[in-house]
Amino acid sequence: MISISELNIRHAEPSDYLSIIAVINNWFGGRNVADRLHRLFFTHFRDTSFVIEKDGFLIGFLVGFLSQTYPNEAYIHFVGVHPDYRKQNIGRTLYNLFFDEVKKHNRNTIRCIASPVNKLSIAFHLAMGFEIEPGDAEVDGVQVFRNYDGRGGDRVCFIKNLHIREYMEAMGMV
């Protein structure tokens, strides 16, 4: 298990974009996912996006943002962890960083999606306390929204409610 002291944890920067899209398809088992991740996320959502490096080597990232439409919500757009560093709390660390940032903005609802073929992601989100939202279809026993991301883009939609009141009390904000 990696010690947190071995890691460089920071906000994402526009300069991270090319190095991330260079590896992301490989990290996702050869699935073409790089086209879902755009430079604009690394430019406009830096405060809510994170990168983790070990010895200068990228091992994980999270791209998220505060909803502009729903003032109580935030959205995790994309997360990747190098396959050699999975099951070492890298994903959990990234999510907790995002949760902490979201709480600072008094947001308490987090949403994200996963492809129904990504069983590891579904299991991870459930372990992190997310719930699967009821969809309009079922794939392999999991609720999905058909064509959520266009034709054939079925997605599992997750929601997590943070305990914002307890956080605000702990931070002396109430």
PDB file of C-alpha atoms in Angstrom:
ATOM      1  CA  MET A   1       0.000   0.000   0.000  1.00  0.00           C
ATOM      2  CA  ILE A   2       1.263   3.440  -0.936  1.00  0.00           C
ATOM      3  CA  SER A   3       1.779   6.015   1.785  1.00  0.00           C
ATOM      4  CA  ILE A   4       0.158   9.403   1.215  1.00  0.00           C
ATOM      5  CA  SER A   5       3.554  10.990   1.937  1.00  0.00           C
ATOM      6  CA  GLU A   6       4.912   9.365  -1.247  1.00  0.00           C
ATOM      7  CA  LEU A   7       2.388  11.183  -3.415  1.00  0.00           C
ATOM      8  CA  ASN A   8       2.238  14.596  -5.034  1.00  0.00           C
ATOM      9  CA  ILE A   9      -1.423  15.619  -4.874  1.00  0.00           C
ATOM     10  CA  ARG A  10      -2.404  18.812  -6.635  1.00  0.00           C
ATOM     11  CA  HIS A  11      -5.056  20.543  -8.700  1.00  0.00           C
ATOM     12  CA  ALA A  12      -5.143  19.643 -12.386  1.00  0.00           C
ATOM     13  CA  GLU A  13      -3.524  22.068 -14.817  1.00  0.00           C
ATOM     14  CA  PRO A  14      -4.015  22.581 -18.565  1.00  0.00           C
ATOM     15  CA  SER A  15      -0.540  21.107 -19.059  1.00  0.00           C
ATOM     16  CA  ASP A  16      -1.827  17.756 -17.684  1.00  0.00           C
ATOM     17  CA  TYR A  17      -4.232  17.271 -20.573  1.00  0.00           C
ATOM     18  CA  LEU A  18      -1.901  15.709 -23.155  1.00  0.00           C
ATOM     19  CA  SER A  19      -0.242  13.332 -20.703  1.00  0.00           C
ATOM     20  CA  ILE A  20      -3.635  12.125 -19.469  1.00  0.00           C
ATOM     21  CA  ILE A  21      -5.222  11.530 -22.865  1.00  0.00           C
ATOM     22  CA  ALA A  22      -2.038   9.726 -23.948  1.00  0.00           C
ATOM     23  CA  VAL A  23      -2.642   6.983 -21.343  1.00  0.00           C
ATOM     24  CA  ILE A  24      -6.352   6.981 -20.615  1.00  0.00           C
ATOM     25  CA  ASN A  25      -7.458   4.488 -23.286  1.00  0.00           C
ATOM     26  CA  ASN A  26      -4.841   2.040 -22.035  1.00  0.00           C
ATOM     27  CA  TRP A  27      -5.984   2.553 -18.436  1.00  0.00           C
ATOM     28  CA  PHE A  28      -9.519   1.676 -19.563  1.00  0.00           C
ATOM     29  CA  GLY A  29      -8.494  -1.636 -21.119  1.00  0.00           C
ATOM     30  CA  GLY A  30      -8.251  -0.299 -24.662  1.00  0.00           C
ATOM     31  CA  ARG A  31     -11.729   1.257 -24.725  1.00  0.00           C
ATOM     32  CA  ASN A  32     -11.762   4.567 -26.602  1.00  0.00           C
ATOM     33  CA  VAL A  33     -12.580   6.992 -23.803  1.00  0.00           C
ATOM     34  CA  ALA A  34     -10.120   9.832 -24.525  1.00  0.00           C
ATOM     35  CA  ASP A  35     -12.662  11.594 -26.723  1.00  0.00           C
ATOM     36  CA  ARG A  36     -14.836  12.182 -23.628  1.00  0.00           C
ATOM     37  CA  LEU A  37     -12.151  14.214 -21.914  1.00  0.00           C
ATOM     38  CA  HIS A  38     -11.474  17.685 -23.283  1.00  0.00           C
ATOM     39  CA  ARG A  39      -8.836  20.303 -22.545  1.00  0.00           C
ATOM     40  CA  LEU A  40     -11.519  22.746 -21.390  1.00  0.00           C
ATOM     41  CA  PHE A  41     -11.975  20.723 -18.185  1.00  0.00           C
ATOM     42  CA  PHE A  42      -8.317  21.259 -17.288  1.00  0.00           C
ATOM     43  CA  THR A  43      -8.631  24.973 -18.001  1.00  0.00           C
ATOM     44  CA  HIS A  44     -11.991  25.915 -16.513  1.00  0.00           C
ATOM     45  CA  PHE A  45     -12.428  23.431 -13.653  1.00  0.00           C
ATOM     46  CA  ARG A  46      -8.958  23.347 -12.088  1.00  0.00           C
ATOM     47  CA  ASP A  47     -10.165  24.091  -8.553  1.00  0.00           C
ATOM     48  CA  THR A  48     -12.358  20.985  -8.525  1.00  0.00           C
ATOM     49  CA  SER A  49     -10.068  18.665 -10.501  1.00  0.00           C
ATOM     50  CA  PHE A  50      -7.093  16.790  -9.087  1.00  0.00           C
ATOM     51  CA  VAL A  51      -3.983  14.892 -10.153  1.00  0.00           C
ATOM     52  CA  ILE A  52      -1.950  12.407  -8.131  1.00  0.00           C
ATOM     53  CA  GLU A  53       1.650  11.642  -9.057  1.00  0.00           C
ATOM     54  CA  LYS A  54       4.260   9.329  -7.586  1.00  0.00           C
ATOM     55  CA  ASP A  55       7.893  10.142  -8.351  1.00  0.00           C
ATOM     56  CA  GLY A  56       6.723  12.493 -11.120  1.00  0.00           C
ATOM     57  CA  PHE A  57       4.652   9.729 -12.728  1.00  0.00           C
ATOM     58  CA  LEU A  58       0.895  10.194 -13.228  1.00  0.00           C
ATOM     59  CA  ILE A  59      -1.055   7.569 -11.286  1.00  0.00           C
ATOM     60  CA  GLY A  60      -4.510   9.121 -11.029  1.00  0.00           C
ATOM     61  CA  PHE A  61      -6.746  12.064 -11.785  1.00  0.00           C
ATOM     62  CA  LEU A  62     -10.275  13.309 -11.231  1.00  0.00           C
ATOM     63  CA  VAL A  63     -12.099  15.923 -13.294  1.00  0.00           C
ATOM     64  CA  GLY A  64     -15.128  17.410 -11.589  1.00  0.00           C
ATOM     65  CA  PHE A  65     -17.053  20.641 -11.380  1.00  0.00           C
ATOM     66  CA  LEU A  66     -19.717  22.548  -9.498  1.00  0.00           C
ATOM     67  CA  SER A  67     -23.031  22.536 -11.324  1.00  0.00           C
ATOM     68  CA  GLN A  68     -23.891  25.877 -12.866  1.00  0.00           C
ATOM     69  CA  THR A  69     -27.561  24.883 -13.071  1.00  0.00           C
ATOM     70  CA  TYR A  70     -28.183  23.207  -9.727  1.00  0.00           C
ATOM     71  CA  PRO A  71     -26.665  25.240  -6.869  1.00  0.00           C
ATOM     72  CA  ASN A  72     -26.651  22.275  -4.500  1.00  0.00           C
ATOM     73  CA  GLU A  73     -24.884  19.845  -6.850  1.00  0.00           C
ATOM     74  CA  ALA A  74     -21.469  18.933  -8.172  1.00  0.00           C
ATOM     75  CA  TYR A  75     -20.528  16.482 -10.896  1.00  0.00           C
ATOM     76  CA  ILE A  76     -17.621  14.090 -11.325  1.00  0.00           C
ATOM     77  CA  HIS A  77     -17.004  13.965 -15.057  1.00  0.00           C
ATOM     78  CA  PHE A  78     -14.054  11.600 -15.353  1.00  0.00           C
ATOM     79  CA  VAL A  79     -11.709   9.645 -13.102  1.00  0.00           C
ATOM     80  CA  GLY A  80      -8.765   7.476 -13.992  1.00  0.00           C
ATOM     81  CA  VAL A  81      -6.342   5.437 -11.905  1.00  0.00           C
ATOM     82  CA  HIS A  82      -3.309   3.703 -13.392  1.00  0.00           C
ATOM     83  CA  PRO A  83      -4.032  -0.062 -13.373  1.00  0.00           C
ATOM     84  CA  ASP A  84      -0.880  -0.781 -11.321  1.00  0.00           C
ATOM     85  CA  TYR A  85      -2.112   1.535  -8.554  1.00  0.00           C
ATOM     86  CA  ARG A  86      -5.689   0.365  -8.189  1.00  0.00           C
ATOM     87  CA  LYS A  87      -6.843  -0.992  -4.818  1.00  0.00           C
ATOM     88  CA  GLN A  88      -4.382   1.376  -3.116  1.00  0.00           C
ATOM     89  CA  ASN A  89      -6.847   4.129  -2.162  1.00  0.00           C
ATOM     90  CA  ILE A  90      -5.881   6.423  -5.053  1.00  0.00           C
ATOM     91  CA  GLY A  91      -9.472   6.621  -6.298  1.00  0.00           C
ATOM     92  CA  ARG A  92     -10.807   7.040  -2.771  1.00  0.00           C
ATOM     93  CA  THR A  93      -8.286   9.840  -2.132  1.00  0.00           C
ATOM     94  CA  LEU A  94      -9.327  11.644  -5.316  1.00  0.00           C
ATOM     95  CA  TYR A  95     -13.012  11.382  -4.451  1.00  0.00           C
ATOM     96  CA  ASN A  96     -12.449  12.595  -0.896  1.00  0.00           C
ATOM     97  CA  LEU A  97     -10.499  15.603  -2.198  1.00  0.00           C
ATOM     98  CA  PHE A  98     -13.421  16.408  -4.468  1.00  0.00           C
ATOM     99  CA  PHE A  99     -15.956  15.922  -1.658  1.00  0.00           C
ATOM    100  CA  ASP A 100     -13.974  18.291   0.576  1.00  0.00           C
ATOM    101  CA  GLU A 101     -13.822  20.933  -2.152  1.00  0.00           C
ATOM    102  CA  VAL A 102     -17.536  20.593  -2.870  1.00  0.00           C
ATOM    103  CA  LYS A 103     -18.404  20.966   0.818  1.00  0.00           C
ATOM    104  CA  LYS A 104     -16.497  24.261   0.924  1.00  0.00           C
ATOM    105  CA  HIS A 105     -19.042  25.540  -1.587  1.00  0.00           C
ATOM    106  CA  ASN A 106     -21.996  24.259   0.469  1.00  0.00           C
ATOM    107  CA  ARG A 107     -22.880  21.628  -2.120  1.00  0.00           C
ATOM    108  CA  ASN A 108     -24.188  18.333  -0.811  1.00  0.00           C
ATOM    109  CA  THR A 109     -25.216  16.295  -3.849  1.00  0.00           C
ATOM    110  CA  ILE A 110     -22.685  14.600  -6.101  1.00  0.00           C
ATOM    111  CA  ARG A 111     -23.601  12.997  -9.398  1.00  0.00           C
ATOM    112  CA  CYS A 112     -21.607  10.909 -11.833  1.00  0.00           C
ATOM    113  CA  ILE A 113     -22.085   8.189 -14.430  1.00  0.00           C
ATOM    114  CA  ALA A 114     -20.398   4.978 -15.540  1.00  0.00           C
ATOM    115  CA  SER A 115     -20.704   2.678 -18.487  1.00  0.00           C
ATOM    116  CA  PRO A 116     -22.584  -0.516 -17.596  1.00  0.00           C
ATOM    117  CA  VAL A 117     -19.621  -2.544 -18.905  1.00  0.00           C
ATOM    118  CA  ASN A 118     -17.340  -0.942 -16.305  1.00  0.00           C
ATOM    119  CA  LYS A 119     -18.100  -3.305 -13.428  1.00  0.00           C
ATOM    120  CA  LEU A 120     -15.107  -2.061 -11.410  1.00  0.00           C
ATOM    121  CA  SER A 121     -16.413   1.497 -11.529  1.00  0.00           C
ATOM    122  CA  ILE A 122     -19.904   0.432 -10.498  1.00  0.00           C
ATOM    123  CA  ALA A 123     -18.526  -1.526  -7.534  1.00  0.00           C
ATOM    124  CA  PHE A 124     -16.245   1.377  -6.561  1.00  0.00           C
ATOM    125  CA  HIS A 125     -19.069   3.915  -6.579  1.00  0.00           C
ATOM    126  CA  LEU A 126     -21.306   1.693  -4.492  1.00  0.00           C
ATOM    127  CA  ALA A 127     -18.443   1.185  -2.008  1.00  0.00           C
ATOM    128  CA  MET A 128     -18.012   4.982  -1.842  1.00  0.00           C
ATOM    129  CA  GLY A 129     -21.634   5.372  -0.767  1.00  0.00           C
ATOM    130  CA  PHE A 130     -23.171   6.331  -4.096  1.00  0.00           C
ATOM    131  CA  GLU A 131     -26.610   5.016  -4.983  1.00  0.00           C
ATOM    132  CA  ILE A 132     -27.699   3.953  -8.446  1.00  0.00           C
ATOM    133  CA  GLU A 133     -30.560   6.082  -9.704  1.00  0.00           C
ATOM    134  CA  PRO A 134     -33.526   4.181 -11.145  1.00  0.00           C
ATOM    135  CA  GLY A 135     -33.172   4.103 -14.918  1.00  0.00           C
ATOM    136  CA  ASP A 136     -35.371   3.245 -17.852  1.00  0.00           C
ATOM    137  CA  ALA A 137     -33.757  -0.153 -18.509  1.00  0.00           C
ATOM    138  CA  GLU A 138     -31.607  -2.819 -16.920  1.00  0.00           C
ATOM    139  CA  VAL A 139     -28.280  -4.237 -18.109  1.00  0.00           C
ATOM    140  CA  ASP A 140     -26.762  -7.217 -16.289  1.00  0.00           C
ATOM    141  CA  GLY A 141     -29.020  -6.545 -13.319  1.00  0.00           C
ATOM    142  CA  VAL A 142     -28.030  -2.865 -13.070  1.00  0.00           C
ATOM    143  CA  GLN A 143     -30.367   0.071 -13.705  1.00  0.00           C
ATOM    144  CA  VAL A 144     -29.261   2.208 -16.672  1.00  0.00           C
ATOM    145  CA  PHE A 145     -30.499   5.116 -18.720  1.00  0.00           C
ATOM    146  CA  ARG A 146     -30.596   4.047 -22.367  1.00  0.00           C
ATOM    147  CA  ASN A 147     -28.808   6.313 -24.842  1.00  0.00           C
ATOM    148  CA  TYR A 148     -27.810   8.697 -22.032  1.00  0.00           C
ATOM    149  CA  ASP A 149     -24.658   9.629 -23.958  1.00  0.00           C
ATOM    150  CA  GLY A 150     -26.128   9.271 -27.429  1.00  0.00           C
ATOM    151  CA  ARG A 151     -27.122   6.222 -29.423  1.00  0.00           C
ATOM    152  CA  GLY A 152     -25.796   3.129 -27.669  1.00  0.00           C
ATOM    153  CA  GLY A 153     -24.371   5.226 -24.836  1.00  0.00           C
ATOM    154  CA  ASP A 154     -26.221   3.574 -21.975  1.00  0.00           C
ATOM    155  CA  ARG A 155     -25.057   4.824 -18.570  1.00  0.00           C
ATOM    156  CA  VAL A 156     -25.444   3.968 -14.919  1.00  0.00           C
ATOM    157  CA  CYS A 157     -26.292   7.206 -13.079  1.00  0.00           C
ATOM    158  CA  PHE A 158     -25.055   7.616  -9.516  1.00  0.00           C
ATOM    159  CA  ILE A 159     -25.982  10.059  -6.777  1.00  0.00           C
ATOM    160  CA  LYS A 160     -24.431  10.659  -3.365  1.00  0.00           C
ATOM    161  CA  ASN A 161     -25.648  13.014  -0.687  1.00  0.00           C
ATOM    162  CA  LEU A 162     -22.926  14.448   1.516  1.00  0.00           C
ATOM    163  CA  HIS A 163     -23.578  15.243   5.132  1.00  0.00           C
ATOM    164  CA  ILE A 164     -22.947  18.952   4.738  1.00  0.00           C
ATOM    165  CA  ARG A 165     -24.421  19.989   8.089  1.00  0.00           C
ATOM    166  CA  GLU A 166     -21.953  17.852  10.046  1.00  0.00           C
ATOM    167  CA  TYR A 167     -19.095  19.236   7.959  1.00  0.00           C
ATOM    168  CA  MET A 168     -20.175  22.834   8.504  1.00  0.00           C
ATOM    169  CA  GLU A 169     -20.436  22.248  12.251  1.00  0.00           C
ATOM    170  CA  ALA A 170     -16.984  20.639  12.350  1.00  0.00           C
ATOM    171  CA  MET A 171     -15.520  23.616  10.463  1.00  0.00           C
ATOM    172  CA  GLY A 172     -17.254  26.095  12.813  1.00  0.00           C
ATOM    173  CA  MET A 173     -19.409  27.428   9.975  1.00  0.00           C
ATOM    174  CA  VAL A 174     -22.743  27.045  11.816  1.00  0.00           C
TER     175      VAL A 174
END
